[in-house]
XYZ file of C-alpha atoms in Angstrom:
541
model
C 0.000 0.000 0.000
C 1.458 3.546 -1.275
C 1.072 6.361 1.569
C 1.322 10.064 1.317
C 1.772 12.816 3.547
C 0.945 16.325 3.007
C 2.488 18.590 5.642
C 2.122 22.493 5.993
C 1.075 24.860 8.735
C -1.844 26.230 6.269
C -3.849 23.032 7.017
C -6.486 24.296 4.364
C -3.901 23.790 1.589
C -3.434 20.101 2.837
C -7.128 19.711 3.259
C -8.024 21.121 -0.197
C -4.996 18.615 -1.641
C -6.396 15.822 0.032
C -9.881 16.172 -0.916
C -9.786 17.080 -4.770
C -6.103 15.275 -6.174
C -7.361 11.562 -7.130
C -5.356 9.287 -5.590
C -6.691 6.156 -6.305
C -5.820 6.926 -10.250
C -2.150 8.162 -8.747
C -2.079 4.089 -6.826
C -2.262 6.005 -3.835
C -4.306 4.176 -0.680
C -4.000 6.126 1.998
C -3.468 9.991 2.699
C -1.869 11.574 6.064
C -2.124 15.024 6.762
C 0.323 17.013 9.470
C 0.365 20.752 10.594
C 3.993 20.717 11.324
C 7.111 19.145 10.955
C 7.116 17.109 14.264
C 3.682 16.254 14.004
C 4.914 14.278 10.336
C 7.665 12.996 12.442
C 5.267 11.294 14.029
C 3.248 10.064 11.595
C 6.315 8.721 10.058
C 7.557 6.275 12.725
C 3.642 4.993 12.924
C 3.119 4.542 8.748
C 4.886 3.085 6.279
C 4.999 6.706 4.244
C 6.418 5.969 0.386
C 5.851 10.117 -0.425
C 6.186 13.288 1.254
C 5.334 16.744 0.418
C 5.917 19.530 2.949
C 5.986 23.196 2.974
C 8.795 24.877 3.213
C 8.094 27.903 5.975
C 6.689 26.380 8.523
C 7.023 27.376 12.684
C 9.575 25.371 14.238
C 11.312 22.991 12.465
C 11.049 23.894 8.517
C 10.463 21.430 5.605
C 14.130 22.136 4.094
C 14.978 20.371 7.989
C 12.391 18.303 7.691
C 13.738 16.530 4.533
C 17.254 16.540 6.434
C 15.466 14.319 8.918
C 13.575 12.209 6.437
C 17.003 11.505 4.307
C 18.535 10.545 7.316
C 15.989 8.299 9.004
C 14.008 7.046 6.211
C 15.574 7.367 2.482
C 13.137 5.454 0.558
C 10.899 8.383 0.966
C 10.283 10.826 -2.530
C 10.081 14.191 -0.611
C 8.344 16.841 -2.910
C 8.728 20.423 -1.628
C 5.469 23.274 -1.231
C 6.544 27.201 -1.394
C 4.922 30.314 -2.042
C 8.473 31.323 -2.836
C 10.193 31.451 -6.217
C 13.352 31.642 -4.914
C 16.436 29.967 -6.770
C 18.100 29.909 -3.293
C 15.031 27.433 -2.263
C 15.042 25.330 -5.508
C 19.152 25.177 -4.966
C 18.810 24.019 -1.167
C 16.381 21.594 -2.468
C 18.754 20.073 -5.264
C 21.121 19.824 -2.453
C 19.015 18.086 -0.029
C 18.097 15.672 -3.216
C 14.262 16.446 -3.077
C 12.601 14.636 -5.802
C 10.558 18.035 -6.618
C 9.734 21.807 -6.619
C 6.049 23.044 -6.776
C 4.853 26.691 -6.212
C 1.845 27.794 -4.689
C -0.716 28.259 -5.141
C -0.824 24.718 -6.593
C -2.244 23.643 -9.561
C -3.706 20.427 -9.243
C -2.494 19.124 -12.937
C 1.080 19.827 -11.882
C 0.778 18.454 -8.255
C -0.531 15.596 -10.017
C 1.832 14.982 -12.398
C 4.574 15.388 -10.079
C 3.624 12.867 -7.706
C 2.902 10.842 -10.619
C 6.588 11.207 -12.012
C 7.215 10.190 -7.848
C 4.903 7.114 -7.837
C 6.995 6.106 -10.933
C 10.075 6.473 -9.575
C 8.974 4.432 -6.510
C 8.086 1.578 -8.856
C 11.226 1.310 -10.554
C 13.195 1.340 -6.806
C 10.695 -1.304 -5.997
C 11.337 -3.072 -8.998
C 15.466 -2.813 -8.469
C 14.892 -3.735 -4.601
C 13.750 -7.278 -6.275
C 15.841 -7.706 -8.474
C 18.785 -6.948 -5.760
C 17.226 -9.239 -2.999
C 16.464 -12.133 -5.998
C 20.379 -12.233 -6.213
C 21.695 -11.713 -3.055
C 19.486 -14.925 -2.147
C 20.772 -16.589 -4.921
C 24.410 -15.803 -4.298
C 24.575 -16.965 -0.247
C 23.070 -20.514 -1.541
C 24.947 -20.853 -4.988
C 28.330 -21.529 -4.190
C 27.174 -24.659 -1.738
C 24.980 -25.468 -4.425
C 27.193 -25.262 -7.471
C 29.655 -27.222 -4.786
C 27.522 -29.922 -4.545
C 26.293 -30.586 -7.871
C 30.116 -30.586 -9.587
C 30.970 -32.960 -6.933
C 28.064 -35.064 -7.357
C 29.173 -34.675 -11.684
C 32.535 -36.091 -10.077
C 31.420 -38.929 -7.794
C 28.882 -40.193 -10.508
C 31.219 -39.745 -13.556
C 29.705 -37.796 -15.643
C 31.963 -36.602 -18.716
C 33.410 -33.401 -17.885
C 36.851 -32.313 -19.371
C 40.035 -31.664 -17.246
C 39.437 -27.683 -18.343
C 36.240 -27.376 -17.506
C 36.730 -28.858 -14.169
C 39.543 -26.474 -13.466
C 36.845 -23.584 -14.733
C 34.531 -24.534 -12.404
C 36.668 -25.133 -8.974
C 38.183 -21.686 -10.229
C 34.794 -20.117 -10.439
C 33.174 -21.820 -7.246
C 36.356 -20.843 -5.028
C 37.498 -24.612 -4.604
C 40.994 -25.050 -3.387
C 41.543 -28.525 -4.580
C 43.672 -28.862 -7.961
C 43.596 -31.547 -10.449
C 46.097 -33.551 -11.536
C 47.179 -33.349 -7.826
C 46.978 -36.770 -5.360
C 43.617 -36.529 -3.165
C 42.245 -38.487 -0.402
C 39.045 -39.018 0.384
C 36.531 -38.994 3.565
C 32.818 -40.823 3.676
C 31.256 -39.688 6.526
C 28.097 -41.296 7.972
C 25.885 -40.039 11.202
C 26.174 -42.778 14.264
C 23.148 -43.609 15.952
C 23.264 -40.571 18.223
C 21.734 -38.296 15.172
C 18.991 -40.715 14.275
C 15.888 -39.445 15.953
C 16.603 -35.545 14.728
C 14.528 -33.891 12.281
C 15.687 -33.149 8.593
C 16.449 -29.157 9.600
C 18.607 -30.725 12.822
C 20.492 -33.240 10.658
C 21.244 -30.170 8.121
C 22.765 -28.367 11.090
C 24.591 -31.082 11.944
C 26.220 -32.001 8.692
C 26.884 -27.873 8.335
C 28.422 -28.125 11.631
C 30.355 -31.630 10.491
C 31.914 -29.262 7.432
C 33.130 -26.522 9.552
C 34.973 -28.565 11.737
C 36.223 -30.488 9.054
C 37.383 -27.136 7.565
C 39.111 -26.002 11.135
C 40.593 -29.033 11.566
C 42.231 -30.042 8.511
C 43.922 -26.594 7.581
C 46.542 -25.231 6.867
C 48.075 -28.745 6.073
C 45.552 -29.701 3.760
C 42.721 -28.044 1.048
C 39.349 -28.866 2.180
C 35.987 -29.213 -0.618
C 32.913 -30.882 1.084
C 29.242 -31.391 1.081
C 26.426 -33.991 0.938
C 26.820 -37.082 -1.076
C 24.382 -38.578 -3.464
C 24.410 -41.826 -1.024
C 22.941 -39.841 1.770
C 26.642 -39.404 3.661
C 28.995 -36.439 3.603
C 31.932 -36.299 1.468
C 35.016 -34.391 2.187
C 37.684 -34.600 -0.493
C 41.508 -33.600 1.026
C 44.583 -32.802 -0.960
C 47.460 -32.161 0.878
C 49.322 -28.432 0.848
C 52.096 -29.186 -0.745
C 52.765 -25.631 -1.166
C 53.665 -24.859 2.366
C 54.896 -28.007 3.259
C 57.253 -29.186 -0.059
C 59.442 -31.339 2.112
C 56.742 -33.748 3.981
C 56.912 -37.131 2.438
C 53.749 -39.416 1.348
C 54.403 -41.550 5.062
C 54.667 -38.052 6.863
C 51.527 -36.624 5.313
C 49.608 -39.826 6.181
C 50.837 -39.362 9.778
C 49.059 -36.082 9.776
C 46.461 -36.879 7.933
C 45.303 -39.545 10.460
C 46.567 -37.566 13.521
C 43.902 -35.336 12.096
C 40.975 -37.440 11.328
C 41.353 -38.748 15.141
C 41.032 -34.811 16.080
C 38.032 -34.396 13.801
C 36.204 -37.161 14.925
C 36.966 -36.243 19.035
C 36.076 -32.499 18.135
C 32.040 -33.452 16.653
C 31.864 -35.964 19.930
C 32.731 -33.206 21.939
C 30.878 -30.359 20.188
C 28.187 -31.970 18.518
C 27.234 -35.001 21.436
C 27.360 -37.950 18.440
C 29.321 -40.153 16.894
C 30.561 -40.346 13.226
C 31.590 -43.468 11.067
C 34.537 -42.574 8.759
C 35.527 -43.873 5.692
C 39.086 -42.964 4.747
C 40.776 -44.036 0.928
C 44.848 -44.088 -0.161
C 46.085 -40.886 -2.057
C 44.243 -41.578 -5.487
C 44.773 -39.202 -8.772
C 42.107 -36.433 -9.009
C 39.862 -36.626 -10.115
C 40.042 -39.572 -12.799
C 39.836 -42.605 -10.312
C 37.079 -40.197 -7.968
C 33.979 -42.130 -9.414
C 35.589 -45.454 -9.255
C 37.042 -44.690 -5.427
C 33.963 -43.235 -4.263
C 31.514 -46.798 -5.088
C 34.229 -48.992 -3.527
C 34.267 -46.079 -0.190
C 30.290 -46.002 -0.447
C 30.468 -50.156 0.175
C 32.466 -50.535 2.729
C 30.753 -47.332 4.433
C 27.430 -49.484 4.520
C 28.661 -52.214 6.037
C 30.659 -50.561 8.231
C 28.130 -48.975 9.831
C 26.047 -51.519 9.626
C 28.273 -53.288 12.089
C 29.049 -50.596 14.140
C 32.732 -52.004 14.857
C 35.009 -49.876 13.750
C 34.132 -45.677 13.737
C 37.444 -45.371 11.185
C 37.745 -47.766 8.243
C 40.990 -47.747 5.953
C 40.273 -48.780 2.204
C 43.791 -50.299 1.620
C 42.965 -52.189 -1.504
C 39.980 -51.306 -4.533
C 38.359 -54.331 -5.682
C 35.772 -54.592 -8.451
C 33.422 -56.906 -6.186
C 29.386 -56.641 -7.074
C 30.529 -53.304 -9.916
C 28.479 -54.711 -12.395
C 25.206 -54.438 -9.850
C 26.116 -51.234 -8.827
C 25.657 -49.527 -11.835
C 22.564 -50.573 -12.086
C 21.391 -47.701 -10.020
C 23.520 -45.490 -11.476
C 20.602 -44.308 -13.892
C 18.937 -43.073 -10.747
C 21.767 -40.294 -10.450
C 22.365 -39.340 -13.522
C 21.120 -36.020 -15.131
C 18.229 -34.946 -14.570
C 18.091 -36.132 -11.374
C 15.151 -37.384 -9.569
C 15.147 -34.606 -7.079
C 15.154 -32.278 -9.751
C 11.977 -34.060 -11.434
C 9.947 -33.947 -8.516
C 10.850 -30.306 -7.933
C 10.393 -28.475 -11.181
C 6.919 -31.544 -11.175
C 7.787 -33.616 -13.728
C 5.458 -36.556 -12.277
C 5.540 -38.450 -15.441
C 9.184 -38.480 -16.030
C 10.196 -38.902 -12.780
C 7.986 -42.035 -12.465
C 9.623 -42.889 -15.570
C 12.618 -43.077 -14.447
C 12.716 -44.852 -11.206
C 10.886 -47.224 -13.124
C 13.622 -47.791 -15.826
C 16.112 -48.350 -12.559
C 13.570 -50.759 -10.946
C 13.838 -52.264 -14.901
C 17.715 -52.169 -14.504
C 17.910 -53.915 -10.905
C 15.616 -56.547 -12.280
C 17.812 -57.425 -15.292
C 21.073 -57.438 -13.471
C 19.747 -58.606 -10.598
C 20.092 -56.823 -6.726
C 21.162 -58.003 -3.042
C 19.544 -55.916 0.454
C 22.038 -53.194 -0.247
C 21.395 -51.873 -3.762
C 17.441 -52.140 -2.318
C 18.711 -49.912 1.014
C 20.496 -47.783 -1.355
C 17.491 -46.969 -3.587
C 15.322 -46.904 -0.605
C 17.430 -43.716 0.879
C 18.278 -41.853 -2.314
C 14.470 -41.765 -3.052
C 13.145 -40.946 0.510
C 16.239 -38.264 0.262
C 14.297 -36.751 -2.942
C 10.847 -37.202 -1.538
C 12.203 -35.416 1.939
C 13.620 -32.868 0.448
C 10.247 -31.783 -1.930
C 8.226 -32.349 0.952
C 10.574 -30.393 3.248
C 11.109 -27.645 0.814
C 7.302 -26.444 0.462
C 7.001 -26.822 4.602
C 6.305 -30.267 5.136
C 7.105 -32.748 7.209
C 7.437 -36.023 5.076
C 5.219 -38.232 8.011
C 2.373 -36.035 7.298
C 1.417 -37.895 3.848
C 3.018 -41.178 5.254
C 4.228 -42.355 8.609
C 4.430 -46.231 7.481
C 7.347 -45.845 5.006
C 9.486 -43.230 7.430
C 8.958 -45.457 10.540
C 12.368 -47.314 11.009
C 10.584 -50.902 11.707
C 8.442 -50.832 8.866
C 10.966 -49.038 6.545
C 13.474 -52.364 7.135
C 10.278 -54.101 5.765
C 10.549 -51.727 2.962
C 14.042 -52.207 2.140
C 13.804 -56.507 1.962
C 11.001 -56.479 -0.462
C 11.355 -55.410 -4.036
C 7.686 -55.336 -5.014
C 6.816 -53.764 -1.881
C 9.201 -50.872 -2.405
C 8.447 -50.771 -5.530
C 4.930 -50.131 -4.564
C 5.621 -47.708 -2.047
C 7.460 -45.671 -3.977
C 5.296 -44.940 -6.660
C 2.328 -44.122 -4.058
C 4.475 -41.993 -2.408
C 5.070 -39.889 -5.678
C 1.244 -39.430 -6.039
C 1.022 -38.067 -2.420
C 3.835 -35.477 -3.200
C 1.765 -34.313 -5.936
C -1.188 -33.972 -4.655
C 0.449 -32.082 -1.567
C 2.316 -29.875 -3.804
C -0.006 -27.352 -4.814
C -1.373 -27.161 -0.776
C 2.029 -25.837 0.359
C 3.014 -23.279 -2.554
C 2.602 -20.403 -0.234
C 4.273 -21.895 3.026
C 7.287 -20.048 2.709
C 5.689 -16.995 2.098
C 3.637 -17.710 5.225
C 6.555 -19.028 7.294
C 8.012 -15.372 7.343
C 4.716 -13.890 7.799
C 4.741 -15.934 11.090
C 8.340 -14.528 11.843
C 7.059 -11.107 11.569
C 4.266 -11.578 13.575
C 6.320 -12.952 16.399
C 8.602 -10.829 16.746
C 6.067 -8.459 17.302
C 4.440 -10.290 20.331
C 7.677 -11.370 21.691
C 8.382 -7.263 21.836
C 4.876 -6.508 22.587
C 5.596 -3.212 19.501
C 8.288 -1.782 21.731
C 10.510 0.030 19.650
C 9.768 -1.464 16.672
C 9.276 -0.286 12.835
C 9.330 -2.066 9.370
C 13.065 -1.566 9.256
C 14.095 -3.364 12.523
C 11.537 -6.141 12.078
C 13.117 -6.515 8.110
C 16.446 -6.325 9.439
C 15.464 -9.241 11.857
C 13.999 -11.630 8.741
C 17.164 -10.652 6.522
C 14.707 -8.732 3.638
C 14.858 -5.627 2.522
C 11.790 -3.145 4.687
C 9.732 -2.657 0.862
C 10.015 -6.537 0.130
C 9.150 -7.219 3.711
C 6.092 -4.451 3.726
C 5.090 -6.543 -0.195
C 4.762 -9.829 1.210
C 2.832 -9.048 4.378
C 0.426 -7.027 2.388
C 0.415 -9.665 0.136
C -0.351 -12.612 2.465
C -2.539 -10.971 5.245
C -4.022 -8.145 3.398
C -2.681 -5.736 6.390
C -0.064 -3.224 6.116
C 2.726 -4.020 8.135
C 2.776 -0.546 9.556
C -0.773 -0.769 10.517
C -0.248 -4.421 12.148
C 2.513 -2.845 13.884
C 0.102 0.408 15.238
C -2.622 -2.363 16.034
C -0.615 -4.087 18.304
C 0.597 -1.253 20.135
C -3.137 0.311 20.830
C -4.037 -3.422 21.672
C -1.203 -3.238 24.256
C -1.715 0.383 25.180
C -5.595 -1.059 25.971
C -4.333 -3.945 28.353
C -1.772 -1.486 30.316
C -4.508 1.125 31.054
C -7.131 -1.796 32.509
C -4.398 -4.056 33.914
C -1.861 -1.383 35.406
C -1.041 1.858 37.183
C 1.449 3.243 35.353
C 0.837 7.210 34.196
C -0.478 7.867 30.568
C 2.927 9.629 29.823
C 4.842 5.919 30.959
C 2.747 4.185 28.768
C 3.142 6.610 25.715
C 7.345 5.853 26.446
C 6.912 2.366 26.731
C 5.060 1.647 23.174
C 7.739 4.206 21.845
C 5.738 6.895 21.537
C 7.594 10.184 21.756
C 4.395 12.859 21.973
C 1.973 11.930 24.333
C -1.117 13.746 22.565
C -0.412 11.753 19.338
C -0.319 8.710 21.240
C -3.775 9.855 22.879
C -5.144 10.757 18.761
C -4.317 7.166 17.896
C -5.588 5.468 20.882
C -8.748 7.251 20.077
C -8.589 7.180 16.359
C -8.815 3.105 17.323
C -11.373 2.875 20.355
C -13.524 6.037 19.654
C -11.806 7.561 23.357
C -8.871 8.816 24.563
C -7.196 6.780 27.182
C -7.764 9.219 30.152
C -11.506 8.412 29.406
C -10.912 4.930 29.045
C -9.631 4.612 32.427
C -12.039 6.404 33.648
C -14.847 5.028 32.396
C-alpha cells in the first residue's frame, strides 16, 4: 500500500490537496495530513509513508529540515517540496538536499498531479530494483554450496566433464583442490546418536560436520565438502604441498590420520554424536574419484552396519558386485530425480525410477542396492516435501517409521509399490504448500512483534530481523494478510496500550514511552482514532 503525507502549517492547503487530487488513479491508498514538521515525524515512525510533500516555511522545524530528517531516518521516501516562494536559493537548497521536486503555490492540481505521478513512478522502478537486488543476493549466499555440490556429485557419478572445464569450475566456485594433484578421500556417515533428529537438525549437523572439518584439517591440507548422493557427507583432502614441499607421502599420512582422530573427538565433543569414517589411499584427481567413491560407499554401509570400527581404511579397490552397482547409477544421472519432482515432472520422474527398478531386475540386486534406492528416493521425496514446509510423516508415517521401513528395504515389489504411491502423495500435496514459505516469514514477523509486545519497533528493525529488505518485507505481508505491516505494527501497540490502562497503574505519559511513543497527545489521537476515546476516558470510564 502507497502512503502520502501532506504537511504544511496552512492546514487548508493540505485539506483542499487531500480532498480534490485523485489518488486512487495516482495508486495512492492512503493519505496523512500534518500541521507541522514534528507532528509528520510522528506520523512517520507509525506509517509506512512511500511520499512526502511539505511546505517549506513552517514554525519550528522547517520542511528544508524536515527533509534533512527524512534523508537521514528514512531514504526510501520521494520528498516533494510546497513554497509560495520562487526563490532559486530554495530550488538550490532543495537540489542539495536531493528532493525529488519543486512546486509553487498556489498549486495547480495538474502539476501536483503529475509530479507525484513522475514520484509514484520512480517508486516503482526502486521497488522493482529492490527485487531484483534481494532475488540475487538470495541466490548468491546458496549458490556456491549449491554449485559445490552438484560438480561434486558430476565427479562422484562420472559424468563426462573435461580436465578444463573442471579447473573452470573449482576456479569459479572458489574450490581449493587442484587436479592432476593426489587426493584423499573422507565418507562420513551419522552414528546412531543423530537418528531421531529432524531433517532441519540433521542439516545443522552435517553444516556443523563441514566446519569442523574445515578447522581441523587446515593449513596442512585443502578442504571441498558437502552432501553425497548416497545420503553421507563427502570431504575430499589434498594435501598443501605448497607450504609443506618437504613432507613425504608416510609423513603426510601421519598427519592426515593424527587429524581425522582430532576431527572425529572435536564433533563428539561439540556436537554429542558419533561419526563413522571412511578414509581411501592418495588416489589421482579426479580420474579414479567415481571409481574410489563406489568402492568407499560399500564398505561405508557395512561398516556402519556393524558398528565395529568408527574409522575404516580402504587399503585395496576391488571390483566386487561393480556390475550391480551400476545398475542404479541411472537413478543419479542427469536430470536427477530430485530435480523431477521439484520443477513436477510426475511423469518423467515415475519414468525413471521405473527404468532403474527395470535395470535392478535385469542385473539382478542383493539388500544393499534395495537400502540404497530406498534412501536416495526418501532423500528426494524429503527434500520436496521439506522444501514447500512439510514434514514427510504427514502424507506417510508407514514408510518413514524405522521398523516398517526395514520391511521396505527386503522387499522389491513392496518398495516398488511404495514408492510410486508416495510420488502421487507429493503431488497432490504440492499445490497445498506453494505459499508456506511466504507464510513461514509472515509468522516470523508476527512474532517478533508479540515477543516485543511493539516496543521500539518499525518495518526496518523487524526486516532487518527476517534478513529482507523493509519494501520486500512491507510486499509480502500485504500480500499474504491483506494488512499493512505498519498498521499491524500500530494495532498491536493500541491493543497493548488497551491492556496497560485496565491491567496497570502506570501514568499515561509511561505508557506513551513504553510503546515508543515520543508525543503523548499523538499517542492519545491514535488510541482514540482506534477505540472512539482517549485513554484518560478509558480509564475512567
Amino acid at each position: 500500500m502507497v502512503q502520502i503525507l501532506l504537511v504544511d502549517d496552512e492546514s487548508y492547503v493540505t485539506e483542499s490537496l487531500a480532498a480534490t487530487i485523485p489518488w486512487e488513479t495516482l495508486g495512492i491508498e492512503k493519505v496523512h495530513q500534518a500541521a507541522s514538521a514534528l507532528a509528520a515525524i510522528d506520523v512517520l515512525e507509525a506509517y509506512d509513508i512511500d511520499i512526502l510533500v511539505t511546505d517549506i516555511r513552517m514554525p519550528g522545524m522547517t520542511g528544508l529540515e524536515l527533509i534533512v530528517e527524512v534523508n537521514e531516518r528514512w531514504p526510501h521516501i520521494r520528498s516533494l517540496l510546497l513554497t509560495g516562494y520562487a526563490d532559486f536559493e530554495y530550488a538550490k537548497k532543495a537540489l542539495q538536499l536531493k528532493a525529488f521536486d519543486y512546486i509553487l503555490k498556489p498549486v495547480d492540481d495538474e502539476e501536483f498531479f503529475k509530479c507525484v505521478s513522475a514520484a509514484m513512478d520512480s517508486l516503482k522502478e526502486e521497488w522493482e530494483a529492490f527485487d531484483k537486488v534481494h532475488q540475487l543476493q538470495y541466490s548468491r549466499r546458496n549458490d556456491y554450496g549449491v554449485l559445490r555440490t552438484h560438480l561434486m556429485h558430476d565427479l562422484l557419478l562420472g559424468r563426462d566433464l573435461t580436465v578444463q572445464k573442471i579447473k573452470d569450475k573449482m576456479s569459479e566456485y572458489e574450490i581449493k583442490l587442484r587436479t592432476e594433484h593426489p587426493a584423499s578421500m573422507l565418507l562420513i556417515q551419522l552414528g546412531k546418536q543423530f537418528s531421531d533428529m529432524d531433517y532441519h537438525s540433521v542439516s545443522l549437523i552435517e553444516y556443523a560436520i563441514g566446519n569442523i572439518a574445515e578447522e581441523v584439517f587446515a593449513p596442512d591440507f585443502h578442504v571441498w565438502h558437502c552432501k553425497a548422493p548416497h545420503d553421507c557427507l563427502i570431504v575430499l583432502i589434498e594435501g598443501n604441498w605448497h607450504l609443506f614441499p618437504e613432507r613425504t607421502v608416510d609423513e603426510q599420512n601421519h598427519f592426515l590420520r593424527a587429524a581425522i582422530e582430532t576431527f572425529r573427538k572435536n564433533v563428539s565433543n561439540y556436537l554429542k554424536g558419533e561419526i563413522y569414517v571412511t578414509l581411501t589411499n592418495w588416489f589421482h584427481f579426479p580420474d579414479e574419484l567415481p571409481k574410489l567413491y563406489q568402492t568407499a560407499i560399500r564398505s561405508l554401509y557395512w561398516n556402519q552396519q556393524e558398528e565395529t570400527n568408527p574409522l575404516l581404511f580402504i587399503e585395496e579397490q576391488t571390483e566386487q558386485s561393480h556390475n550391480s552397482v551400476k545398475s542404479l547409477e541411472g537413478l543419479y544421472t542427469h536430470p536427477t530425480l530430485t530435480h523431477l519432482l521439484e520443477s513436477r515432472q510426475w511423469e518423467e520422474a515415475e519414468a525413471k525410477v521405473s527404468r532403474v527398478f527395470g535395470k535392478m531386475e535385469e542385473a539382478g540386486y542383493t539388500r544393499e542396492h534395495l537400502y540404497e534406492l530406498f534412501i536416495s528416493v526418501t532423500s528426494a521425496f524429503m527434500y520436496t516435501a521439506h522444501k514447500q514446509g512439510r514434514f514427510i510423516t504427514q502424507m506417510d508415517q508407514v514408510g518413514f517409521d524405522p521398523l516398517h521401513a526395514q520391511k521396505l528395504v527386503h522387499s522389491f515389489p513392496h518398495l516398488k509399490e511404495w514408492i510410486f504411491s508416495m510420488m502421487n502423495k507429493l503431488k497432490a500435496e504440492w499445490s497445498a504448500s506453494e505459499q508456506s514459505a511466504k507464510s513461514y516469514v509472515v509468522k516470523q514477523v508476527q512474532e517478533l512483534i508479540a515477543q516485543d509486545k511493539g516496543q521500539e519497533l518499525s518495518v526496518k528493525t523487524i526486516a532487518d530481523q527476517v534478513y529482507l529488505h523493509p519494501v520486500y518485507l512491507s510486499k509480502i505481508y500485504k500480500a499474504e494478510t491483506g494488512e499493512g505491516l505498519g498498521d499491524y505494527i500500530i494495532r498491536m501497540r493500541m491493543e497493548r496500550a488497551l491492556y496497560l490502562l485496565k491491567y496497570s497503574n502506570k501514568k499515561i505519559y509511561e505508557i506513551t514511552t513504553e510503546l515508543g511513543y515520543q508525543n503523548p497527545q499523538y499517542f492519545s489521537k491514535m488510541f482514540k482514532k482506534h477505540y472512539g476515546m482517549t485513554p484518560h476516558e478509558f480509564r475512567d470510564q
